Amino acid sequence: MTDLTVSEDLANRIETRVEQTEFETADEYAEFVLSEVVTRAERETDRSSESSTSKEGVQERLESLGYLEE
Amino acid sequence: MVTVDSLRADHCGFVNAESDLTPAIDKLADEGVSFTQAVAPGPRTPSSVPVFFTGEFMTDDESWTMADWQGRQARIGEHMRRFTHLSERLQRQGYETAAFTANPWTTRESSFDLGFDEFTEISADSPDVSAKHLSDSTLFKLADTGIEGLPGDPFGWSSKKEWFSQWPGSFDLVEEAISELPEPFFLWVFILDSHQPYITPRRYREESAAWEMYYAILRYWQGETADEELPERARELIGGAYRDAVRSVDAFVDAIHEATRDRDPITVFTSDHGEAIGEHGNFGHEQTLFEENLRVPLFVHGLDASETVDEQFPLRGVPELLLDLSQTDEFDPRDHTQRFAISKTENNRTRSVRTPRWKLVSDVETGTERLYDLVADPDETTDVRAEYPEVGSLFAELLERHETTQAEKATIEEATSDLLAAEGSL
């Protein structure tokens, strides 16, 4: 683990948001937020062109395995 | 990591001593660190695997419905792109990563390939494999070669090729990967053999003749379609067909253990969820949170340690478990056990919080809550909230805290989308 520094004001605001949640510390909250931002920024945003299976084929697979009866 | 679809914990001997279906699984579990109280985050693949691949539950989304399969798939894809996968975390540590998956929810389309150097989908319409890798069943070969043109296909087998996805068909590909992957490697194999319909190669069947197995399948589907109660004989045959499928899974575990022996790997074995065989009026994996749906087998083999852990392990902790196994020589399984385990159905409408003694199930749509004493009432038949109001209140508070956390994470997601859109990244 590596320490990052934030202002006291921001730390206090994070502490407020952490209340009543499963985040145990402000550090945990900040890790979650930064991880989401960085992960999504890193992602390629349009992967649809890489799709290698047909829509009909996928539908048939899900149907035959009983997932589409709802 | 080996994941088996729909394998109930109590059909494995290391969890339930009365079961003798899984000698290979039991041997490896006994040699390694086994968990007798592993709990899935959801009762189906879409509510379980995305969670234990990322460590995060999916965000609630009112616009999404179960009737829209593409929406369901897109929702999984969004979740998988939102969070870091366990495969990516291992890849960043220098692991060569490869996957073989037979489940249609864990595909490139739903972004499960992120973090894998090699990703193989095993399905009838996959470009990664040929038909010979799906099954060596005679019926499958007939279906694959155009049985629809023959007069003798009254049950429409030709349109059910997806049912024939048995591990022996593609095992040569898995063996090849095992022999070629440079170390360190992370290999994920997700097999479908114990998913209904339970079609098991003859050599692994001990209870069902072929006609009984296919009859059980057809009665199962007929019951599902007509929503009618199955006759006792059909229920027995379905149970027998499932047990034979579990025997086949056990043979797979034995085979992959032999194939990896020279590589001396650490193996994590689990299932994504359980399976109902008539309990609570259900067959298969319905959107319910009973023990038969949530309890799964879990063991770690290949460590210099052997013990049985009876504390609860929520599968949501799989990423941290794998990271820990990759980084430390002093593995303590109890670093990963949790007092409380939360599980949810895919639509987030039914939620539960569980300990080995208690489970509270909350149904948002009916506004009902039921508390079960899992020790006194393992079949979960009686709501004891009135007898144990303090337990019920505490568990309800935990669920509320979880939902508050999920709401906060949804707010973060929205804010992140706005931020990245403003930055031009989306």
Tab-separated table of C-alpha atoms in Angstrom:
chain	number	residue	atom	x	y	z
A	1	MET	CA	0.000	0.000	0.000
A	2	THR	CA	1.076	3.558	-0.702
A	3	ASP	CA	-0.107	6.719	1.049
A	4	LEU	CA	-1.730	9.523	-0.909
A	5	THR	CA	-2.395	12.861	0.737
A	6	VAL	CA	-5.645	14.790	0.538
A	7	SER	CA	-6.658	18.036	2.181
A	8	GLU	CA	-8.221	17.937	5.635
A	9	ASP	CA	-11.392	19.463	4.199
A	10	LEU	CA	-11.758	16.662	1.632
A	11	ALA	CA	-10.960	14.018	4.231
A	12	ASN	CA	-13.723	15.407	6.478
A	13	ARG	CA	-16.207	15.416	3.599
A	14	ILE	CA	-15.351	11.798	2.794
A	15	GLU	CA	-15.818	10.885	6.458
A	16	THR	CA	-19.334	12.287	6.257
A	17	ARG	CA	-20.198	10.207	3.209
A	18	VAL	CA	-18.769	7.056	4.763
A	19	GLU	CA	-21.266	7.212	7.651
A	20	GLN	CA	-24.031	4.579	7.473
A	21	THR	CA	-22.230	2.617	4.761
A	22	GLU	CA	-20.097	-0.523	4.656
A	23	PHE	CA	-16.972	1.552	3.947
A	24	GLU	CA	-15.001	1.169	7.143
A	25	THR	CA	-12.630	4.097	6.584
A	26	ALA	CA	-12.225	7.184	4.434
A	27	ASP	CA	-9.204	5.447	2.888
A	28	GLU	CA	-11.438	2.598	1.711
A	29	TYR	CA	-13.903	5.059	0.186
A	30	ALA	CA	-11.160	6.997	-1.589
A	31	GLU	CA	-9.660	3.750	-2.923
A	32	PHE	CA	-13.065	2.762	-4.339
A	33	VAL	CA	-13.632	6.133	-6.032
A	34	LEU	CA	-10.146	6.368	-7.510
A	35	SER	CA	-10.205	2.755	-8.652
A	36	GLU	CA	-13.496	3.281	-10.480
A	37	VAL	CA	-12.334	6.478	-12.162
A	38	VAL	CA	-8.977	5.060	-13.221
A	39	THR	CA	-10.389	1.702	-14.351
A	40	ARG	CA	-13.073	3.285	-16.480
A	41	ALA	CA	-10.701	5.850	-17.918
A	42	GLU	CA	-8.418	3.010	-18.960
A	43	ARG	CA	-11.118	1.004	-20.661
A	44	GLU	CA	-11.707	0.979	-24.300
A	45	THR	CA	-15.182	2.391	-24.557
A	46	ASP	CA	-16.497	0.670	-27.583
A	47	ARG	CA	-15.938	-3.041	-27.680
A	48	SER	CA	-18.977	-3.827	-29.776
A	49	SER	CA	-16.892	-4.082	-32.934
A	50	GLU	CA	-14.967	-6.935	-31.325
A	51	SER	CA	-18.059	-9.023	-30.871
A	52	SER	CA	-17.459	-12.371	-32.489
A	53	THR	CA	-20.769	-14.104	-31.898
A	54	SER	CA	-24.109	-13.354	-33.487
A	55	LYS	CA	-27.031	-11.949	-31.523
A	56	GLU	CA	-29.177	-14.873	-32.653
A	57	GLY	CA	-26.537	-17.358	-31.564
A	58	VAL	CA	-26.301	-15.899	-28.065
A	59	GLN	CA	-30.082	-15.775	-27.713
A	60	GLU	CA	-30.311	-19.416	-28.725
A	61	ARG	CA	-27.691	-20.408	-26.160
A	62	LEU	CA	-29.356	-18.558	-23.301
A	63	GLU	CA	-32.775	-19.904	-24.276
A	64	SER	CA	-31.615	-23.485	-24.428
A	65	LEU	CA	-30.044	-23.186	-20.966
A	66	GLY	CA	-33.292	-21.934	-19.473
A	67	TYR	CA	-32.313	-18.325	-18.816
A	68	LEU	CA	-34.990	-16.620	-20.884
A	69	GLU	CA	-38.164	-18.023	-19.414
A	70	GLU	CA	-38.736	-15.007	-17.144
B	1	MET	CA	-9.140	-21.619	-10.803
B	2	VAL	CA	-11.810	-24.146	-11.619
B	3	THR	CA	-15.446	-23.023	-11.566
B	4	VAL	CA	-18.231	-25.545	-11.976
B	5	ASP	CA	-21.685	-24.302	-12.867
B	6	SER	CA	-24.550	-25.243	-10.516
B	7	LEU	CA	-22.631	-27.594	-8.212
B	8	ARG	CA	-24.325	-27.870	-4.827
B	9	ALA	CA	-22.094	-27.967	-1.770
B	10	ASP	CA	-23.977	-30.854	-0.172
B	11	HIS	CA	-23.298	-33.117	-3.144
B	12	CYS	CA	-19.577	-32.927	-2.315
B	13	GLY	CA	-18.327	-35.341	0.325
B	14	PHE	CA	-15.960	-32.871	1.953
B	15	VAL	CA	-18.951	-30.709	2.872
B	16	ASN	CA	-21.511	-33.467	3.429
B	17	ALA	CA	-20.055	-36.758	4.671
B	18	GLU	CA	-23.163	-38.614	3.503
B	19	SER	CA	-22.345	-37.875	-0.142
B	20	ASP	CA	-20.037	-40.290	-1.970
B	21	LEU	CA	-20.264	-38.690	-5.427
B	22	THR	CA	-16.960	-36.801	-5.407
B	23	PRO	CA	-13.942	-38.867	-4.312
B	24	ALA	CA	-11.452	-36.829	-6.374
B	25	ILE	CA	-12.808	-33.493	-5.162
B	26	ASP	CA	-12.839	-34.757	-1.577
B	27	LYS	CA	-9.244	-35.993	-1.785
B	28	LEU	CA	-7.960	-32.627	-3.009
B	29	ALA	CA	-10.105	-30.773	-0.472
B	30	ASP	CA	-8.716	-32.957	2.315
B	31	GLU	CA	-5.141	-32.363	1.152
B	32	GLY	CA	-5.717	-28.612	0.949
B	33	VAL	CA	-7.642	-25.899	2.713
B	34	SER	CA	-11.365	-26.553	2.411
B	35	PHE	CA	-14.216	-24.221	3.260
B	36	THR	CA	-17.455	-25.841	4.430
B	37	GLN	CA	-19.437	-22.598	4.554
B	38	ALA	CA	-18.794	-20.931	1.197
B	39	VAL	CA	-21.709	-18.781	0.061
B	40	ALA	CA	-22.465	-17.502	-3.444
B	41	PRO	CA	-23.412	-13.835	-3.902
B	42	GLY	CA	-26.366	-14.889	-6.042
B	43	PRO	CA	-28.312	-17.980	-7.147
B	44	ARG	CA	-27.454	-17.806	-10.855
B	45	THR	CA	-24.411	-17.087	-13.004
B	46	PRO	CA	-25.411	-13.463	-13.799
B	47	SER	CA	-25.822	-12.673	-10.097
B	48	SER	CA	-22.730	-14.557	-8.991
B	49	VAL	CA	-19.756	-14.654	-11.378
B	50	PRO	CA	-19.616	-10.890	-12.152
B	51	VAL	CA	-19.546	-10.339	-8.375
B	52	PHE	CA	-16.809	-12.806	-7.555
B	53	PHE	CA	-14.723	-11.672	-10.542
B	54	THR	CA	-14.746	-8.044	-9.370
B	55	GLY	CA	-15.579	-8.194	-5.655
B	56	GLU	CA	-18.503	-5.832	-6.241
B	57	PHE	CA	-22.253	-6.278	-6.479
B	58	MET	CA	-24.016	-4.865	-9.508
B	59	THR	CA	-25.708	-1.508	-9.280
B	60	ASP	CA	-29.483	-1.463	-9.127
B	61	ASP	CA	-31.022	-0.124	-12.298
B	62	GLU	CA	-34.767	0.473	-12.473
B	63	SER	CA	-34.749	0.714	-16.271
B	64	TRP	CA	-33.530	-2.841	-16.685
B	65	THR	CA	-35.832	-5.898	-16.781
B	66	MET	CA	-35.386	-9.656	-16.669
B	67	ALA	CA	-37.367	-9.947	-19.914
B	68	ASP	CA	-34.641	-8.171	-21.878
B	69	TRP	CA	-31.763	-10.653	-22.231
B	70	GLN	CA	-29.647	-8.196	-24.175
B	71	GLY	CA	-30.183	-5.661	-21.416
B	72	ARG	CA	-29.125	-8.270	-18.880
B	73	GLN	CA	-26.021	-9.040	-20.878
B	74	ALA	CA	-25.265	-5.329	-21.358
B	75	ARG	CA	-25.667	-4.738	-17.634
B	76	ILE	CA	-23.087	-7.441	-16.912
B	77	GLY	CA	-20.774	-5.906	-19.498
B	78	GLU	CA	-21.105	-2.464	-17.917
B	79	HIS	CA	-20.329	-3.942	-14.524
B	80	MET	CA	-17.300	-5.790	-15.850
B	81	ARG	CA	-15.961	-2.637	-17.526
B	82	ARG	CA	-16.609	-0.568	-14.425
B	83	PHE	CA	-14.469	-2.633	-12.083
B	84	THR	CA	-11.080	-4.304	-12.234
B	85	HIS	CA	-11.239	-8.066	-12.794
B	86	LEU	CA	-9.250	-10.557	-10.766
B	87	SER	CA	-7.620	-11.627	-14.055
B	88	GLU	CA	-6.422	-8.063	-14.682
B	89	ARG	CA	-4.967	-7.819	-11.219
B	90	LEU	CA	-3.009	-11.019	-11.734
B	91	GLN	CA	-1.996	-9.986	-15.244
B	92	ARG	CA	-0.520	-6.771	-13.843
B	93	GLN	CA	1.574	-8.866	-11.500
B	94	GLY	CA	3.122	-10.583	-14.500
B	95	TYR	CA	0.885	-13.618	-14.765
B	96	GLU	CA	0.143	-15.095	-18.178
B	97	THR	CA	-3.630	-15.459	-18.174
B	98	ALA	CA	-5.937	-17.819	-20.056
B	99	ALA	CA	-9.596	-18.767	-19.806
B	100	PHE	CA	-11.894	-21.488	-21.062
B	101	THR	CA	-15.556	-20.785	-20.444
B	102	ALA	CA	-18.622	-22.742	-21.514
B	103	ASN	CA	-21.123	-20.362	-19.910
B	104	PRO	CA	-22.918	-17.926	-22.254
B	105	TRP	CA	-22.953	-15.110	-19.665
B	106	THR	CA	-19.168	-15.032	-19.303
B	107	THR	CA	-18.123	-14.141	-22.819
B	108	ARG	CA	-16.352	-11.403	-24.765
B	109	GLU	CA	-19.769	-9.848	-25.290
B	110	SER	CA	-20.029	-9.263	-21.546
B	111	SER	CA	-16.352	-8.194	-21.311
B	112	PHE	CA	-15.183	-11.208	-19.358
B	113	ASP	CA	-12.159	-11.415	-21.633
B	114	LEU	CA	-10.602	-8.320	-20.073
B	115	GLY	CA	-7.372	-9.321	-18.380
B	116	PHE	CA	-6.978	-12.571	-20.276
B	117	ASP	CA	-4.165	-13.068	-22.779
B	118	GLU	CA	-6.038	-16.046	-24.223
B	119	PHE	CA	-9.822	-16.347	-24.020
B	120	THR	CA	-11.695	-19.361	-25.330
B	121	GLU	CA	-15.476	-19.576	-25.481
B	122	ILE	CA	-16.720	-23.131	-25.691
B	123	SER	CA	-20.069	-23.016	-27.428
B	124	ALA	CA	-21.818	-24.070	-30.601
B	125	ASP	CA	-21.489	-20.614	-32.172
B	126	SER	CA	-18.000	-19.790	-30.883
B	127	PRO	CA	-15.233	-19.089	-33.390
B	128	ASP	CA	-12.740	-20.440	-30.846
B	129	VAL	CA	-13.707	-24.105	-31.033
B	130	SER	CA	-15.131	-26.581	-33.489
B	131	ALA	CA	-18.125	-28.866	-32.954
B	132	LYS	CA	-15.891	-31.747	-31.919
B	133	HIS	CA	-14.943	-29.774	-28.784
B	134	LEU	CA	-18.500	-29.608	-27.497
B	135	SER	CA	-19.364	-33.236	-26.965
B	136	ASP	CA	-18.519	-36.733	-28.037
B	137	SER	CA	-22.164	-37.757	-27.629
B	138	THR	CA	-23.677	-39.693	-30.517
B	139	LEU	CA	-26.880	-37.692	-30.223
B	140	PHE	CA	-24.908	-34.470	-30.450
B	141	LYS	CA	-23.133	-35.680	-33.573
B	142	LEU	CA	-26.515	-36.455	-35.100
B	143	ALA	CA	-27.847	-33.055	-34.087
B	144	ASP	CA	-24.774	-31.354	-35.465
B	145	THR	CA	-25.002	-33.073	-38.799
B	146	GLY	CA	-28.555	-32.107	-39.564
B	147	ILE	CA	-30.981	-34.320	-37.721
B	148	GLU	CA	-33.689	-31.733	-38.451
B	149	GLY	CA	-33.937	-33.149	-41.932
B	150	LEU	CA	-34.798	-36.581	-40.606
B	151	PRO	CA	-38.248	-37.760	-39.580
B	152	GLY	CA	-36.976	-38.982	-36.209
B	153	ASP	CA	-36.371	-35.726	-34.302
B	154	PRO	CA	-39.646	-35.319	-32.417
B	155	PHE	CA	-38.033	-33.467	-29.516
B	156	GLY	CA	-36.130	-30.979	-31.628
B	157	TRP	CA	-32.627	-32.062	-30.552
B	158	SER	CA	-31.200	-30.271	-33.558
B	159	SER	CA	-32.058	-26.925	-31.938
B	160	LYS	CA	-30.602	-27.952	-28.597
B	161	LYS	CA	-26.936	-28.326	-29.451
B	162	GLU	CA	-26.130	-25.977	-26.574
B	163	TRP	CA	-27.156	-28.707	-24.197
B	164	PHE	CA	-24.176	-30.747	-25.309
B	165	SER	CA	-21.291	-29.003	-23.639
B	166	GLN	CA	-19.449	-31.677	-21.731
B	167	TRP	CA	-15.919	-31.271	-20.485
B	168	PRO	CA	-14.346	-34.259	-22.326
B	169	GLY	CA	-15.058	-32.558	-25.654
B	170	SER	CA	-12.711	-29.621	-25.046
B	171	PHE	CA	-10.314	-31.105	-22.538
B	172	ASP	CA	-7.555	-31.500	-25.109
B	173	LEU	CA	-7.554	-27.707	-25.527
B	174	VAL	CA	-7.260	-27.227	-21.779
B	175	GLU	CA	-4.425	-29.757	-21.592
B	176	GLU	CA	-2.625	-27.978	-24.403
B	177	ALA	CA	-2.921	-24.643	-22.602
B	178	ILE	CA	-1.672	-26.181	-19.375
B	179	SER	CA	1.414	-27.550	-21.095
B	180	GLU	CA	2.175	-24.329	-22.970
B	181	LEU	CA	1.433	-21.503	-20.531
B	182	PRO	CA	4.637	-19.877	-19.282
B	183	GLU	CA	4.937	-19.430	-15.520
B	184	PRO	CA	3.576	-17.743	-13.598
B	185	PHE	CA	0.168	-18.378	-15.102
B	186	PHE	CA	-3.456	-17.940	-14.128
B	187	LEU	CA	-5.812	-20.379	-15.845
B	188	TRP	CA	-9.572	-20.163	-15.378
B	189	VAL	CA	-11.719	-23.070	-16.509
B	190	PHE	CA	-15.506	-22.719	-16.222
B	191	ILE	CA	-17.395	-25.916	-17.055
B	192	LEU	CA	-21.127	-26.379	-17.507
B	193	ASP	CA	-21.534	-30.106	-16.907
B	194	SER	CA	-23.713	-29.898	-13.785
B	195	HIS	CA	-25.907	-27.167	-15.280
B	196	GLN	CA	-29.318	-28.397	-16.336
B	197	PRO	CA	-30.093	-30.181	-18.595
B	198	TYR	CA	-27.913	-32.846	-17.047
B	199	ILE	CA	-26.408	-34.662	-20.028
B	200	THR	CA	-23.584	-36.872	-18.875
B	201	PRO	CA	-21.334	-39.124	-20.941
B	202	ARG	CA	-22.147	-42.797	-20.441
B	203	ARG	CA	-18.820	-43.627	-18.765
B	204	TYR	CA	-19.641	-41.344	-15.807
B	205	ARG	CA	-23.263	-42.373	-15.364
B	206	GLU	CA	-24.000	-44.768	-12.501
B	207	GLU	CA	-27.704	-44.116	-11.902
B	208	SER	CA	-29.266	-43.136	-15.205
B	209	ALA	CA	-29.629	-45.117	-18.383
B	210	ALA	CA	-29.592	-42.899	-21.461
B	211	TRP	CA	-33.369	-43.006	-21.859
B	212	GLU	CA	-33.857	-42.082	-18.182
B	213	MET	CA	-31.481	-39.152	-18.507
B	214	TYR	CA	-33.206	-37.778	-21.614
B	215	TYR	CA	-36.651	-38.473	-20.161
B	216	ALA	CA	-35.649	-36.531	-17.037
B	217	ILE	CA	-34.532	-33.633	-19.223
B	218	LEU	CA	-37.745	-33.562	-21.200
B	219	ARG	CA	-39.921	-33.797	-18.094
B	220	TYR	CA	-37.884	-31.025	-16.535
B	221	TRP	CA	-38.467	-28.737	-19.502
B	222	GLN	CA	-42.105	-29.718	-19.750
B	223	GLY	CA	-42.552	-28.890	-16.054
B	224	GLU	CA	-40.770	-25.569	-16.526
B	225	THR	CA	-42.854	-24.634	-19.545
B	226	ALA	CA	-46.200	-25.687	-18.129
B	227	ASP	CA	-45.292	-24.637	-14.564
B	228	GLU	CA	-46.736	-27.905	-13.363
B	229	GLU	CA	-45.704	-30.173	-10.525
B	230	LEU	CA	-43.596	-33.113	-11.634
B	231	PRO	CA	-44.562	-36.686	-10.800
B	232	GLU	CA	-42.427	-38.420	-8.176
B	233	ARG	CA	-40.716	-40.723	-10.683
B	234	ALA	CA	-39.629	-37.749	-12.807
B	235	ARG	CA	-38.283	-36.023	-9.702
B	236	GLU	CA	-36.253	-39.114	-8.846
B	237	LEU	CA	-34.869	-39.333	-12.374
B	238	ILE	CA	-33.887	-35.672	-12.378
B	239	GLY	CA	-32.080	-36.179	-9.057
B	240	GLY	CA	-30.281	-39.216	-10.478
B	241	ALA	CA	-29.310	-37.355	-13.651
B	242	TYR	CA	-27.922	-34.486	-11.554
B	243	ARG	CA	-25.922	-36.867	-9.370
B	244	ASP	CA	-24.442	-38.458	-12.486
B	245	ALA	CA	-23.516	-34.991	-13.731
B	246	VAL	CA	-21.732	-34.388	-10.427
B	247	ARG	CA	-19.828	-37.652	-10.930
B	248	SER	CA	-18.700	-36.354	-14.316
B	249	VAL	CA	-17.544	-33.111	-12.695
B	250	ASP	CA	-15.537	-35.178	-10.236
B	251	ALA	CA	-13.881	-37.016	-13.129
B	252	PHE	CA	-13.010	-33.624	-14.635
B	253	VAL	CA	-11.363	-32.517	-11.397
B	254	ASP	CA	-9.341	-35.723	-11.321
B	255	ALA	CA	-8.313	-35.218	-14.961
B	256	ILE	CA	-7.266	-31.595	-14.575
B	257	HIS	CA	-5.364	-32.420	-11.406
B	258	GLU	CA	-3.416	-35.060	-13.319
B	259	ALA	CA	-2.849	-32.674	-16.239
B	260	THR	CA	-1.482	-29.931	-13.985
B	261	ARG	CA	0.537	-32.156	-11.653
B	262	ASP	CA	3.876	-31.339	-13.333
B	263	ARG	CA	3.201	-27.613	-13.053
B	264	ASP	CA	2.600	-27.854	-9.294
B	265	PRO	CA	-0.096	-25.152	-9.265
B	266	ILE	CA	-2.229	-23.706	-6.528
B	267	THR	CA	-5.777	-24.680	-7.466
B	268	VAL	CA	-8.884	-22.866	-6.302
B	269	PHE	CA	-12.033	-24.892	-6.873
B	270	THR	CA	-15.562	-23.585	-6.512
B	271	SER	CA	-19.008	-23.393	-8.031
B	272	ASP	CA	-20.913	-20.266	-9.011
B	273	HIS	CA	-24.119	-21.265	-7.214
B	274	GLY	CA	-26.110	-24.275	-6.086
B	275	GLU	CA	-29.051	-26.100	-7.603
B	276	ALA	CA	-32.507	-27.116	-6.418
B	277	ILE	CA	-33.595	-30.717	-6.844
B	278	GLY	CA	-37.185	-30.285	-5.743
B	279	GLU	CA	-36.538	-28.317	-2.552
B	280	HIS	CA	-39.051	-25.516	-1.940
B	281	GLY	CA	-40.910	-26.703	-5.052
B	282	ASN	CA	-38.012	-25.720	-7.314
B	283	PHE	CA	-35.748	-27.400	-9.819
B	284	GLY	CA	-32.638	-25.826	-11.300
B	285	HIS	CA	-31.592	-22.385	-10.142
B	286	GLU	CA	-34.576	-20.140	-9.673
B	287	GLN	CA	-34.403	-16.592	-8.330
B	288	THR	CA	-34.459	-17.735	-4.717
B	289	LEU	CA	-31.938	-17.521	-1.897
B	290	PHE	CA	-32.348	-20.832	-0.101
B	291	GLU	CA	-29.365	-22.881	1.050
B	292	GLU	CA	-29.590	-25.242	-1.941
B	293	ASN	CA	-29.150	-22.177	-4.165
B	294	LEU	CA	-26.357	-20.402	-2.280
B	295	ARG	CA	-24.102	-22.987	-0.645
B	296	VAL	CA	-21.136	-23.891	-2.861
B	297	PRO	CA	-18.011	-26.030	-2.520
B	298	LEU	CA	-14.668	-24.253	-2.162
B	299	PHE	CA	-11.150	-25.482	-1.584
B	300	VAL	CA	-7.581	-24.369	-2.197
B	301	HIS	CA	-5.121	-27.109	-3.117
B	302	GLY	CA	-1.372	-26.937	-3.570
B	303	LEU	CA	-0.452	-25.030	-0.449
B	304	ASP	CA	1.753	-26.379	2.302
B	305	ALA	CA	-1.317	-26.415	4.484
B	306	SER	CA	-4.223	-28.700	5.161
B	307	GLU	CA	-7.211	-27.726	7.227
B	308	THR	CA	-10.971	-27.434	7.237
B	309	VAL	CA	-12.401	-23.959	7.696
B	310	ASP	CA	-15.931	-23.874	9.077
B	311	GLU	CA	-16.188	-20.096	9.197
B	312	GLN	CA	-18.180	-18.448	6.440
B	313	PHE	CA	-16.528	-17.484	3.141
B	314	PRO	CA	-18.584	-15.201	0.861
B	315	LEU	CA	-17.500	-15.853	-2.747
B	316	ARG	CA	-17.427	-12.123	-3.239
B	317	GLY	CA	-13.992	-12.407	-1.602
B	318	VAL	CA	-12.504	-14.572	-4.382
B	319	PRO	CA	-10.411	-11.728	-5.924
B	320	GLU	CA	-8.743	-10.961	-2.599
B	321	LEU	CA	-8.245	-14.694	-1.979
B	322	LEU	CA	-6.445	-15.133	-5.301
B	323	LEU	CA	-4.385	-11.981	-4.812
B	324	ASP	CA	-3.389	-13.181	-1.366
B	325	LEU	CA	-2.427	-16.610	-2.710
B	326	SER	CA	-0.290	-14.980	-5.391
B	327	GLN	CA	1.543	-12.691	-3.003
B	328	THR	CA	2.133	-14.425	0.286
B	329	ASP	CA	3.843	-17.523	1.582
B	330	GLU	CA	1.929	-17.328	4.842
B	331	PHE	CA	-1.660	-17.889	3.832
B	332	ASP	CA	-4.235	-17.616	6.591
B	333	PRO	CA	-7.660	-18.670	5.276
B	334	ARG	CA	-9.398	-16.855	8.109
B	335	ASP	CA	-8.186	-13.557	6.687
B	336	HIS	CA	-10.904	-14.181	4.103
B	337	THR	CA	-13.808	-15.429	6.188
B	338	GLN	CA	-16.632	-13.069	7.071
B	339	ARG	CA	-19.200	-13.113	9.816
B	340	PHE	CA	-21.956	-11.977	7.463
B	341	ALA	CA	-22.558	-12.890	3.814
B	342	ILE	CA	-24.888	-10.929	1.576
B	343	SER	CA	-26.539	-12.501	-1.464
B	344	LYS	CA	-28.978	-11.106	-3.997
B	345	THR	CA	-31.033	-12.210	-6.961
B	346	GLU	CA	-30.146	-10.795	-10.360
B	347	ASN	CA	-32.913	-8.185	-10.199
B	348	ASN	CA	-31.862	-7.109	-6.681
B	349	ARG	CA	-35.448	-7.567	-5.514
B	350	THR	CA	-34.653	-10.394	-3.089
B	351	ARG	CA	-31.745	-10.043	-0.686
B	352	SER	CA	-30.348	-12.083	2.144
B	353	VAL	CA	-27.800	-11.744	4.897
B	354	ARG	CA	-26.465	-14.963	6.352
B	355	THR	CA	-24.329	-16.459	9.072
B	356	PRO	CA	-23.857	-20.222	9.522
B	357	ARG	CA	-26.679	-20.023	12.119
B	358	TRP	CA	-29.107	-17.446	10.731
B	359	LYS	CA	-30.419	-16.101	7.452
B	360	LEU	CA	-32.716	-13.150	6.878
B	361	VAL	CA	-34.359	-12.991	3.440
B	362	SER	CA	-35.935	-9.705	2.394
B	363	ASP	CA	-38.265	-9.478	-0.588
B	364	VAL	CA	-38.585	-5.895	-1.773
B	365	GLU	CA	-41.589	-6.507	-4.009
B	366	THR	CA	-43.753	-8.175	-1.379
B	367	GLY	CA	-42.298	-6.149	1.469
B	368	THR	CA	-41.734	-9.325	3.476
B	369	GLU	CA	-38.847	-10.483	5.615
B	370	ARG	CA	-38.251	-14.024	6.845
B	371	LEU	CA	-35.671	-15.127	9.386
B	372	TYR	CA	-34.500	-18.737	9.355
B	373	ASP	CA	-32.625	-20.639	12.040
B	374	LEU	CA	-30.382	-22.695	9.745
B	375	VAL	CA	-29.276	-25.054	12.503
B	376	ALA	CA	-32.702	-25.892	13.933
B	377	ASP	CA	-34.468	-25.616	10.569
B	378	PRO	CA	-31.994	-26.460	7.772
B	379	ASP	CA	-34.834	-26.799	5.263
B	380	GLU	CA	-35.803	-23.146	5.835
B	381	THR	CA	-39.489	-23.697	6.417
B	382	THR	CA	-40.264	-21.497	9.427
B	383	ASP	CA	-39.944	-17.756	9.906
B	384	VAL	CA	-38.623	-17.162	13.434
B	385	ARG	CA	-38.447	-13.385	13.361
B	386	ALA	CA	-41.066	-13.132	16.123
B	387	GLU	CA	-39.038	-15.459	18.381
B	388	TYR	CA	-35.720	-13.715	17.708
B	389	PRO	CA	-36.588	-10.047	17.105
B	390	GLU	CA	-33.090	-8.800	17.977
B	391	VAL	CA	-31.470	-11.075	15.399
B	392	GLY	CA	-34.020	-9.995	12.817
B	393	SER	CA	-33.444	-6.306	13.551
B	394	LEU	CA	-29.656	-6.608	13.419
B	395	PHE	CA	-29.754	-8.465	10.098
B	396	ALA	CA	-32.268	-5.979	8.663
B	397	GLU	CA	-29.895	-3.164	9.650
B	398	LEU	CA	-27.034	-4.926	7.875
B	399	LEU	CA	-29.090	-5.205	4.706
B	400	GLU	CA	-30.049	-1.557	4.960
B	401	ARG	CA	-26.396	-0.584	5.413
B	402	HIS	CA	-25.512	-2.648	2.347
B	403	GLU	CA	-28.185	-0.937	0.260
B	404	THR	CA	-27.037	2.482	1.498
B	405	THR	CA	-23.537	1.535	0.349
B	406	GLN	CA	-24.840	0.395	-3.029
B	407	ALA	CA	-26.717	3.690	-3.419
B	408	GLU	CA	-23.507	5.602	-2.628
B	409	LYS	CA	-21.612	3.517	-5.174
B	410	ALA	CA	-24.314	4.241	-7.757
B	411	THR	CA	-23.856	7.949	-7.061
B	412	ILE	CA	-20.108	7.530	-7.547
B	413	GLU	CA	-20.749	5.702	-10.821
B	414	GLU	CA	-22.939	8.514	-12.075
B	415	ALA	CA	-20.437	11.168	-11.024
B	416	THR	CA	-17.618	9.230	-12.682
B	417	SER	CA	-19.600	8.984	-15.915
B	418	ASP	CA	-20.170	12.740	-15.868
B	419	LEU	CA	-16.507	13.382	-15.136
B	420	LEU	CA	-15.218	11.120	-17.879
B	421	ALA	CA	-17.763	12.436	-20.373
B	422	ALA	CA	-16.602	15.969	-19.619
B	423	GLU	CA	-13.007	14.850	-20.115
B	424	GLY	CA	-13.957	13.274	-23.422
B	425	SER	CA	-13.058	9.785	-22.326
B	426	LEU	CA	-16.520	8.366	-22.866
